[in-house]
mmCIF file of C-alpha atoms in Angstrom:
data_model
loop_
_atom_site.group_PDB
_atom_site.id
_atom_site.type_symbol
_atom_site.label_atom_id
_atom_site.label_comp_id
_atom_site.label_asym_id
_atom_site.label_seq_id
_atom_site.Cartn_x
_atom_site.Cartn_y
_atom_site.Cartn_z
ATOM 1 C CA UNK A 8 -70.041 -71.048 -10.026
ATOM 2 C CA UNK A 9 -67.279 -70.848 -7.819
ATOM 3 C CA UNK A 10 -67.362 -73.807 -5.754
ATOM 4 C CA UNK A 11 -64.284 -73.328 -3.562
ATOM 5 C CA UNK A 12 -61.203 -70.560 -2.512
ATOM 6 C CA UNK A 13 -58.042 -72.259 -1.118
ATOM 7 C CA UNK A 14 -54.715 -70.487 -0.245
ATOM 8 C CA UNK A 15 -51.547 -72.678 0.779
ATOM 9 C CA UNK A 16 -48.553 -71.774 0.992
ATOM 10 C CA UNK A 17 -45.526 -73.046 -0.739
ATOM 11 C CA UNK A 18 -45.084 -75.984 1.496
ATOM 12 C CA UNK A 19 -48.661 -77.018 0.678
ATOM 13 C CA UNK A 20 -50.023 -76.113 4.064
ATOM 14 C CA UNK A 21 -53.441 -74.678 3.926
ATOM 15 C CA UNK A 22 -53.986 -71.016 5.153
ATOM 16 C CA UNK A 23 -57.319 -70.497 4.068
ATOM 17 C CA UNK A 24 -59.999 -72.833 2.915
ATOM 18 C CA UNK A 25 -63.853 -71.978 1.570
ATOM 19 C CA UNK A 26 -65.952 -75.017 0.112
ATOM 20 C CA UNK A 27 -68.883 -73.385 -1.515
ATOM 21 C CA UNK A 28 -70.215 -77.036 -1.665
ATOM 22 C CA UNK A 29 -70.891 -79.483 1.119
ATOM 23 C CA UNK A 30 -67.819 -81.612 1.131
ATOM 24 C CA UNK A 31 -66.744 -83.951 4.001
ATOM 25 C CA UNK A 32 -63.450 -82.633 6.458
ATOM 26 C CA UNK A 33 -61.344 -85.530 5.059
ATOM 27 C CA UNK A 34 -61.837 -85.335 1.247
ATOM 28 C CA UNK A 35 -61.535 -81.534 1.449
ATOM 29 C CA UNK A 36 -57.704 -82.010 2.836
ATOM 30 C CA UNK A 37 -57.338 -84.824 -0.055
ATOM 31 C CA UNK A 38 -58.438 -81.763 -2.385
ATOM 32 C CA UNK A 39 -56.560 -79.691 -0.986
ATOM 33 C CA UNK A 40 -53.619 -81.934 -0.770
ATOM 34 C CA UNK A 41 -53.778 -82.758 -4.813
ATOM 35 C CA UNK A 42 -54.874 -79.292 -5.761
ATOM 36 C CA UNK A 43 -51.572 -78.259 -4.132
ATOM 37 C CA UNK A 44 -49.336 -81.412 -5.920
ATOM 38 C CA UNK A 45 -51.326 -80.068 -9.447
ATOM 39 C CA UNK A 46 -50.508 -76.179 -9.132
ATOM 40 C CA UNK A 47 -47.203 -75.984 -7.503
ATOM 41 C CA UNK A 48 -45.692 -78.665 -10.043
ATOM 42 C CA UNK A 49 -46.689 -75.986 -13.035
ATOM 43 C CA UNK A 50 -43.390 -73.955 -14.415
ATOM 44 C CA UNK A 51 -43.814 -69.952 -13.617
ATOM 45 C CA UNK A 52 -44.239 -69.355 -17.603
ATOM 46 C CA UNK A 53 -47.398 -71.734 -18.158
ATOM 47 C CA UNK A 54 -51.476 -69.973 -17.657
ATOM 48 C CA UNK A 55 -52.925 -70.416 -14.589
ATOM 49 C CA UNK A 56 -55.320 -72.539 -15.917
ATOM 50 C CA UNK A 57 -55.802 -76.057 -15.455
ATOM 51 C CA UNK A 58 -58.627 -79.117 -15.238
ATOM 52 C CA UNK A 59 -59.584 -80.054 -11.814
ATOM 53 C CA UNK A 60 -57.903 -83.323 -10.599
ATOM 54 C CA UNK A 61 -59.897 -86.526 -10.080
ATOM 55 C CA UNK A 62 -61.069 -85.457 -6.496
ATOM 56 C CA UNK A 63 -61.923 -82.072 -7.911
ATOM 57 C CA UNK A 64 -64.832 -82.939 -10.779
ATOM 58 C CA UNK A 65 -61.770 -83.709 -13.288
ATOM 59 C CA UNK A 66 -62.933 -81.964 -16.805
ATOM 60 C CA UNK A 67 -66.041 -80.563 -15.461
ATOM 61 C CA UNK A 68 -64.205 -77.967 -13.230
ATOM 62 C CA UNK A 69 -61.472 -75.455 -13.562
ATOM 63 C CA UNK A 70 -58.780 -74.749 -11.220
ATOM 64 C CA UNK A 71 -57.742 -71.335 -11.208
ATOM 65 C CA UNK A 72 -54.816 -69.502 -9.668
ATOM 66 C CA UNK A 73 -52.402 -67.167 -9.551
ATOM 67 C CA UNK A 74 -48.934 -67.352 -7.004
ATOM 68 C CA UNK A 75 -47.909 -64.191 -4.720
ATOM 69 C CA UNK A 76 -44.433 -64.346 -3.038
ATOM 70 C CA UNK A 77 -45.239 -67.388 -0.530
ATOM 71 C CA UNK A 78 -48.883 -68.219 -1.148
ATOM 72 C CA UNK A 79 -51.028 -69.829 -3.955
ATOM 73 C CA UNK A 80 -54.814 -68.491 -3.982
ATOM 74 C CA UNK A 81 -56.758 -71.182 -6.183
ATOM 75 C CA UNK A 82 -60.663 -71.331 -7.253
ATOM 76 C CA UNK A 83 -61.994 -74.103 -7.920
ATOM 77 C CA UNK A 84 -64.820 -72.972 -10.594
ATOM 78 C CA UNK A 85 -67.045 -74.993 -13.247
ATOM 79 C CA UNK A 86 -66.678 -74.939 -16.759
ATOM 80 C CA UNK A 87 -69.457 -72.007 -16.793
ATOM 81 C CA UNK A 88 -66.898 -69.916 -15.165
ATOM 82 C CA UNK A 89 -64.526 -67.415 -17.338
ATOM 83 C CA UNK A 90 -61.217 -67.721 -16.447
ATOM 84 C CA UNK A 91 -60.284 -64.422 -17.069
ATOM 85 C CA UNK A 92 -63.128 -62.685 -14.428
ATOM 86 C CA UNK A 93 -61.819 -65.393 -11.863
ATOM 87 C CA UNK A 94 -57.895 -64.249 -12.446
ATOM 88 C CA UNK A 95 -59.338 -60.590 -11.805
ATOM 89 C CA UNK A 96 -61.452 -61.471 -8.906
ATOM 90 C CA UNK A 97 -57.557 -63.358 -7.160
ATOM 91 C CA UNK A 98 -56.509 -59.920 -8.013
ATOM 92 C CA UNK A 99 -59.051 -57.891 -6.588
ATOM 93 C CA UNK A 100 -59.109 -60.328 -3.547
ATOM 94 C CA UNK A 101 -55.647 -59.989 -3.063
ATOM 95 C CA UNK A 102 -55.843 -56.150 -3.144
ATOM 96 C CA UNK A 103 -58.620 -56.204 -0.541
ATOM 97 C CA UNK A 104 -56.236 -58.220 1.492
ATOM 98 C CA UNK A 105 -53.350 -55.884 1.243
ATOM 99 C CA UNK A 106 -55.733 -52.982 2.285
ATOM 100 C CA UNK A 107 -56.611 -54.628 4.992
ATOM 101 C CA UNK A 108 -53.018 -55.514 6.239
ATOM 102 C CA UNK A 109 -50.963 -53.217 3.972
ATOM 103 C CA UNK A 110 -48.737 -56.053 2.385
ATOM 104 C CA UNK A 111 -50.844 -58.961 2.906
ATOM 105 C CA UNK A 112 -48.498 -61.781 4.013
ATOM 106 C CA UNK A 113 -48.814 -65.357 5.528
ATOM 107 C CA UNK A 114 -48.559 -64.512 8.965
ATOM 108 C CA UNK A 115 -51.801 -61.983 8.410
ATOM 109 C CA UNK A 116 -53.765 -64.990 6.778
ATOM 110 C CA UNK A 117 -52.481 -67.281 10.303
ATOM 111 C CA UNK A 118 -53.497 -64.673 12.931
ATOM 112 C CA UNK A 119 -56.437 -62.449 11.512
ATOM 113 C CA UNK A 120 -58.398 -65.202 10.241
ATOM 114 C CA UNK A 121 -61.785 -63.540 11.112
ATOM 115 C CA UNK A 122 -60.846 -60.830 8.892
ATOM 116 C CA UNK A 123 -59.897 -62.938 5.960
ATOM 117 C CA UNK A 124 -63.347 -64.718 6.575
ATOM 118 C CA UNK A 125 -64.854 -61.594 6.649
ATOM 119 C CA UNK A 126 -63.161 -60.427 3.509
ATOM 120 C CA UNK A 127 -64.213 -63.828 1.680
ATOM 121 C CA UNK A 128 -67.648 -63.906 2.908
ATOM 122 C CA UNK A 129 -68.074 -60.327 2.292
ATOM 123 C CA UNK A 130 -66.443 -59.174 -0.968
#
């Protein structure tokens, strides 16, 4: 089960967030604050794969991710997840972005936000 969608950009500032679970405002910027430190510390040539961090369920949940130009889209899954479907659904999300704004970009995720939230809610 997918339990959240976050997308930062390489500064670590959050562009889009989506807890799937009820989590309180300040420990989902402490998430997002560590699940930033864990993925943008990770070499280009390693999977995008990794355990969540100790705010994230640790070994019980996956983070999942994949890095375009400026922005990082992670899921946060459990370990029921595959990690293969996930990287395919970033890549179909991102796709469905770049229809949407033909060349998805930052600025598109800052100032169309209801259409992202459409787009996550929706697809």
């Amino acid at each position: 089960m997918i339990k959240a969608i976050l997308v930062f950009n390489n500064h670590g500032k959050p562009r889009l967030s989506k807890f799937y679970v009820h989590v309180e405002e300040e420990m989902q910027q402490q998430i997002i604050k560590e699940t930033f430190h864990l993925v943008s510390r990770r070499d280009d040539n390693v999977c995008n794969f990794l355990e969540g961090g100790s705010l994230i369920g640790g070994a019980d949940y996956k983070l999942i991710y994949r890095h375009y130009a400026t922005l990082y889209f992670v899921f946060c899954v459990d370990s029921s997840e595959s990690e293969l479907g996930i990287l395919d659904l970033i890549q179909v999300f991102v796709e469905t972005l770049d229809k949407c704004f033909e060349n998805v970009c930052e600025l598109d995720l800052i100032f169309h936000v209801d259409t992202v939230s459409y787009v996550v809610m929706n697809e």
